[in-house]
PDB file of C-alpha atoms in Angstrom:
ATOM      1  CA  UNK A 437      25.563  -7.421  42.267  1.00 52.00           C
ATOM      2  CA  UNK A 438      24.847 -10.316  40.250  1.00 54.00           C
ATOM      3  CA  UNK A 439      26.223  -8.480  37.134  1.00 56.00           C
ATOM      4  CA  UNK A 440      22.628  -8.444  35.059  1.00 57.00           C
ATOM      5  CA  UNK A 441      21.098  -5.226  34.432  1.00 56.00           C
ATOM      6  CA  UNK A 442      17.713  -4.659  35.230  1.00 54.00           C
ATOM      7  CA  UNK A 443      15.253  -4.978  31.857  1.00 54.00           C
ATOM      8  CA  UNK A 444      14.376  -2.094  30.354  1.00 56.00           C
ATOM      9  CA  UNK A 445      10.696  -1.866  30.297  1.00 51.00           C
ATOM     10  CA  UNK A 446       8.889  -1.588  26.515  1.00 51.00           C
ATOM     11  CA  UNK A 447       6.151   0.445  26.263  1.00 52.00           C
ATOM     12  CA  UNK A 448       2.701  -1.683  25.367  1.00 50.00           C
ATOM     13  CA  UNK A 449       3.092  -2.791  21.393  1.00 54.00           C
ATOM     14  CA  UNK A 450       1.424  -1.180  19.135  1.00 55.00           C
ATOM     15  CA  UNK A 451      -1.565  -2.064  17.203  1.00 61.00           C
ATOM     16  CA  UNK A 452      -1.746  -3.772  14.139  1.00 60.00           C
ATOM     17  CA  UNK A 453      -3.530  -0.564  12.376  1.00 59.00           C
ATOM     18  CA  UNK A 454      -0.754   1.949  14.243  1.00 61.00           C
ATOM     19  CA  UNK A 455       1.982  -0.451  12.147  1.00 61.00           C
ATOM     20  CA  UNK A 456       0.055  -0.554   9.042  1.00 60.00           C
ATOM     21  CA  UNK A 457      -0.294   2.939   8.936  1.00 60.00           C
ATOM     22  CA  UNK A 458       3.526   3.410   9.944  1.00 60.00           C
ATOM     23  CA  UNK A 459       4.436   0.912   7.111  1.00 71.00           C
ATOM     24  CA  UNK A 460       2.494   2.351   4.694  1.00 66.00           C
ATOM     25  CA  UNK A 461       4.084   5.769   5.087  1.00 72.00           C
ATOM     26  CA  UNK A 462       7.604   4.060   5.100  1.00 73.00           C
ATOM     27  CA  UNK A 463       6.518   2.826   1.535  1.00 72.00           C
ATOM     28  CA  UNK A 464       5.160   6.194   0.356  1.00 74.00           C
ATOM     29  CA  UNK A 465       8.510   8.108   2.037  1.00 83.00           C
ATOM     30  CA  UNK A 466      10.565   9.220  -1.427  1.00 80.00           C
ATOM     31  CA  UNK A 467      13.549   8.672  -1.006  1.00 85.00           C
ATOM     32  CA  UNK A 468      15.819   7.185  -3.922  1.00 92.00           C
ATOM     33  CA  UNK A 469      17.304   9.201  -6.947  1.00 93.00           C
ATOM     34  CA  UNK A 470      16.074   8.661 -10.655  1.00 95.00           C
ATOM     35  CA  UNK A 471      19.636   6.303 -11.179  1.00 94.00           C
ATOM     36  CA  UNK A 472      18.767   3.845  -8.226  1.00 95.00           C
ATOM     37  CA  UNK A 473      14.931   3.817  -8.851  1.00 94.00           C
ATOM     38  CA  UNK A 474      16.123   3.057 -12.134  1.00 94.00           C
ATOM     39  CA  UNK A 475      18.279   0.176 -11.050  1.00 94.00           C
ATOM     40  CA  UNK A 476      16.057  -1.167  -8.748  1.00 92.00           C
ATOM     41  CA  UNK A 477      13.045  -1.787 -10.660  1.00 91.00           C
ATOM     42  CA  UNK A 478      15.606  -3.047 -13.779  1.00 90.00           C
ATOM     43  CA  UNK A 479      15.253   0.312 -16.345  1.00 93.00           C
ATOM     44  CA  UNK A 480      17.459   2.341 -18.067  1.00 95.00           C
ATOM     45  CA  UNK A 481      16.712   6.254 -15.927  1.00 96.00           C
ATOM     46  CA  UNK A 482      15.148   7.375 -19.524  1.00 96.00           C
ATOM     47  CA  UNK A 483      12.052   5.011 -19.421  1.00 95.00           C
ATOM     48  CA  UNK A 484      11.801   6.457 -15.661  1.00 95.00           C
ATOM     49  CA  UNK A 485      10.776  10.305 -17.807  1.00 95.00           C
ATOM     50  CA  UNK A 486       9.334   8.670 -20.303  1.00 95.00           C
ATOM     51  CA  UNK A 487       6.771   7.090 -17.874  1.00 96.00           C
ATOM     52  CA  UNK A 488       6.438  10.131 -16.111  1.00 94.00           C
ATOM     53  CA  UNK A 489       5.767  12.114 -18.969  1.00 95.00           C
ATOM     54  CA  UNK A 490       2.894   9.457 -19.932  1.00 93.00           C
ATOM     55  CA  UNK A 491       1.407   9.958 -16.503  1.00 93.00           C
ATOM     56  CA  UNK A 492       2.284   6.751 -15.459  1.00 94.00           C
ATOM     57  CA  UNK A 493       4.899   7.765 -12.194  1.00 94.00           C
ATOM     58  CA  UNK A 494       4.311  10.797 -10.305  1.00 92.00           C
ATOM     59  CA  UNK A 495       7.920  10.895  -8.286  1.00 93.00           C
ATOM     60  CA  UNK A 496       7.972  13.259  -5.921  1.00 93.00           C
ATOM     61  CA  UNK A 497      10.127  16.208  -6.258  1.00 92.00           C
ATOM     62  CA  UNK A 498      12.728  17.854  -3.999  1.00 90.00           C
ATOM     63  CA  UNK A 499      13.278  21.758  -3.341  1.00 91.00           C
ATOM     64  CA  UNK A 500      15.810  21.658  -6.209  1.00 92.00           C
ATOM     65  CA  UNK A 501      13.209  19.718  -8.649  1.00 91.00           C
ATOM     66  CA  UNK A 502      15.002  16.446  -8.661  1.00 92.00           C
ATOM     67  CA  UNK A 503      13.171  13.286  -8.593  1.00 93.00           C
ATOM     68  CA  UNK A 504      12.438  11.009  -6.016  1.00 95.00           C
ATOM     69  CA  UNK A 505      11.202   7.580  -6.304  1.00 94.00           C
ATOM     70  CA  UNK A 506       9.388   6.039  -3.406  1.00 93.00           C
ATOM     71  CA  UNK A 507       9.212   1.870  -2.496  1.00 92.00           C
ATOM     72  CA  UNK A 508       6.099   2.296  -3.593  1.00 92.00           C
ATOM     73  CA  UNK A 509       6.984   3.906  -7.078  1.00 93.00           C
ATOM     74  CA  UNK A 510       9.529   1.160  -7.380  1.00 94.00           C
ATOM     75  CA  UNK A 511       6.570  -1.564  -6.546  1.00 93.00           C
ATOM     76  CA  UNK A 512       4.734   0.359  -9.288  1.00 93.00           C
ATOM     77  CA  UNK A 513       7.749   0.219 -11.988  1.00 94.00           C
ATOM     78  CA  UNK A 514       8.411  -3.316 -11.589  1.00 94.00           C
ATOM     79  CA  UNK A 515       4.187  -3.984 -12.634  1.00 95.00           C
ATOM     80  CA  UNK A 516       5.073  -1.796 -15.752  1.00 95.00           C
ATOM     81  CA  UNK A 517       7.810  -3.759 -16.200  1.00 94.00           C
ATOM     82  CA  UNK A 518       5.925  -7.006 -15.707  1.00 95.00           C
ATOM     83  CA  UNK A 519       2.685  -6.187 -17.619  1.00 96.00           C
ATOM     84  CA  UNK A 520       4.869  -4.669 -20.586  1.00 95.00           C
ATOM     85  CA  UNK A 521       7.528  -6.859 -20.725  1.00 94.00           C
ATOM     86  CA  UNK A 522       6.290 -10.439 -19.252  1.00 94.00           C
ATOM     87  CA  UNK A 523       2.781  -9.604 -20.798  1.00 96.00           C
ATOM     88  CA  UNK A 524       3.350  -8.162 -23.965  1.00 96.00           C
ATOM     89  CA  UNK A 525       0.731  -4.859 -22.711  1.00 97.00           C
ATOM     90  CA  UNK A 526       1.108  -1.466 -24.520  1.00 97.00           C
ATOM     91  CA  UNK A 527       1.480   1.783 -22.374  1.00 95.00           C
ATOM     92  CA  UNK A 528      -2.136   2.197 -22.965  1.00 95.00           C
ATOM     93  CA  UNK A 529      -3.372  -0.901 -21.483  1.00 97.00           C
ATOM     94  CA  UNK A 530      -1.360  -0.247 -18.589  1.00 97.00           C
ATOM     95  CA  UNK A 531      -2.590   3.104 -18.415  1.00 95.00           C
ATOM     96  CA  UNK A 532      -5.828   1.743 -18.158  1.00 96.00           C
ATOM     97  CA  UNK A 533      -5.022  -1.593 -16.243  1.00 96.00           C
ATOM     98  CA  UNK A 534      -3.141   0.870 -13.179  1.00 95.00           C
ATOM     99  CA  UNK A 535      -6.645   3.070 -13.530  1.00 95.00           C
ATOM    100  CA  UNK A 536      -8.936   0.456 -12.971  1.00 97.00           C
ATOM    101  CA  UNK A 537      -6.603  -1.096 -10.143  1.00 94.00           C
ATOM    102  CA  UNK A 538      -6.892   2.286  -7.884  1.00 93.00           C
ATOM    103  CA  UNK A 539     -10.278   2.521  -8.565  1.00 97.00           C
ATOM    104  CA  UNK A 540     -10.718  -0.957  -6.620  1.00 97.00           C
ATOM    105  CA  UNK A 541      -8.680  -0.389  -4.572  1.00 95.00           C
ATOM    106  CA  UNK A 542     -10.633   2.625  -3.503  1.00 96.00           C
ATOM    107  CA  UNK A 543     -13.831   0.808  -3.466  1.00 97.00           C
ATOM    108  CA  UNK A 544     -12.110  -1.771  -1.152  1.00 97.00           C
ATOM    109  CA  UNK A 545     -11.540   0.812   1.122  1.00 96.00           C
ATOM    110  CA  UNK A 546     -15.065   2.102   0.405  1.00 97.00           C
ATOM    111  CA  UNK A 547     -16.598  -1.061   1.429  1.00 97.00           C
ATOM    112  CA  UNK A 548     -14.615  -1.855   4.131  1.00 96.00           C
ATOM    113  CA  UNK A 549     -15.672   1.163   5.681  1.00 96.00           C
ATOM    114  CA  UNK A 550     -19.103   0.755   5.073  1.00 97.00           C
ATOM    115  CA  UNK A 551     -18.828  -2.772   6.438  1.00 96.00           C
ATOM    116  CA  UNK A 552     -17.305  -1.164  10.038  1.00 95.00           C
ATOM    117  CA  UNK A 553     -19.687   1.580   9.576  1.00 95.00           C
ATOM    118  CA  UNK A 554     -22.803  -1.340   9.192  1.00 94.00           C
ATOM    119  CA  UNK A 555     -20.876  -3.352  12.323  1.00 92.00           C
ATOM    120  CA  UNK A 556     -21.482  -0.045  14.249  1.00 92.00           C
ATOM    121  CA  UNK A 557     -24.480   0.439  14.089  1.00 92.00           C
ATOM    122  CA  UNK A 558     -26.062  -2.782  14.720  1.00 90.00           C
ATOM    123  CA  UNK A 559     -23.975  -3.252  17.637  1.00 89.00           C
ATOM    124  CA  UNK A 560     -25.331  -0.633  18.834  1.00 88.00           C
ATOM    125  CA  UNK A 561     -29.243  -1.246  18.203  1.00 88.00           C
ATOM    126  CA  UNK A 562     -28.293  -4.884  19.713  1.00 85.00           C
ATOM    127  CA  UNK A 563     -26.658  -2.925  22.475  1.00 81.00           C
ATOM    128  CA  UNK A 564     -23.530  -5.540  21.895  1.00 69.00           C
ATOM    129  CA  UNK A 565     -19.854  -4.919  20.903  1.00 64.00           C
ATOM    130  CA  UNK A 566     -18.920  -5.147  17.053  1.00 62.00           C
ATOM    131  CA  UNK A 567     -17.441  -8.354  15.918  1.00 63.00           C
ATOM    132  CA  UNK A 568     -13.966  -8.289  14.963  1.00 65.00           C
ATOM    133  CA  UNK A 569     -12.588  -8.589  10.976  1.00 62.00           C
ATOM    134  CA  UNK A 570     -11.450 -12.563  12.959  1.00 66.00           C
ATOM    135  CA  UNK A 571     -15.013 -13.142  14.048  1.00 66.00           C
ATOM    136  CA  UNK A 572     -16.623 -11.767  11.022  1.00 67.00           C
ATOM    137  CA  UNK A 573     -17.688 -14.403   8.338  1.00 67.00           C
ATOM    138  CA  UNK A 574     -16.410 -14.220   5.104  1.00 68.00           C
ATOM    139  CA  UNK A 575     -18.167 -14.838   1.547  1.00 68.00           C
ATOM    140  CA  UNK A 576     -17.472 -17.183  -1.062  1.00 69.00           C
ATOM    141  CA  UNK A 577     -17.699 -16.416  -5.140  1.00 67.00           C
ATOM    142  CA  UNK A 578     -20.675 -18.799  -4.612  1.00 67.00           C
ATOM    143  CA  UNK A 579     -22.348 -16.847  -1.831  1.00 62.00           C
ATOM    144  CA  UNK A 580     -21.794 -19.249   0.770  1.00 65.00           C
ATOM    145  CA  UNK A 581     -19.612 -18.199   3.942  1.00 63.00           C
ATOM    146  CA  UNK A 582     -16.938 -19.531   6.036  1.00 63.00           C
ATOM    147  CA  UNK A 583     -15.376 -18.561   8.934  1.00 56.00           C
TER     148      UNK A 583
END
């Protein structure tokens, strides 16, 4: 015996969607109590309701109706935070401002799809494989690409 254990053999890694996907839920996976939320994003537990009353935070709530704050809600108080306090932006503005961010967000997504959905289908009249998001060239504000 030469005293080394054999390797334990990994299972292929997964792709980088699979992990995205993963991480994403990990982020939207409520799991901290109105008093740490509070700490972590830097606010006294009050302006946590008061935000959710506005429509601003949507915690999640357990079986017993207590709050739950999510990385995700914390990533969202800290922009509150910022916009309010480092920008000097009323609750309105950052009503609006957090509006207008999902809805690009959503077109984003949209386009993206559309893109893959456009990739598709000329592969397949060209009877070749689709390019990758590596291979694919990007555009410039001034309409010129790059790769």
């Amino acid at each position: 015996m030469t005293g080394r254990e054999p390797r334990e053999r990994r299972e292929p890694r997964e792709g980088a969607r699979e992990t995205a996907r993963r991480t994403a839920e990990q982020r939207d996976r409520a799991v901290y109590i109105i008093s740490v939320a509070a700490e972590l994003a830097g606010v006294h537990p009050q302006t946590l309701r008061a935000y959710e009353r506005l429509g601003l935070l949507a915690p999640q709530r357990t079986s017993g109706n207590t709050r739950r704050y999510s990385e995700r809600d914390i990533e969202r108080l800290r922009l509150i935070q910022e916009l309010t306090q480092g920008e000097g932006i009323n609750l309105a503005g950052v009503e609006v401002i957090l509006r207008l961010s999902r809805q690009i967000e959503a077109l984003q997504q949209e386009l993206a799809q559309t893109r893959q959905e456009r990739d598709e289908a000329l592969a397949a009249l060209e009877g070749r494989r689709p390019q990758t998001t590596a291979e694919r060239p990007t555009y410039t504000d001034d309409g010129g690409t790059q790769r």
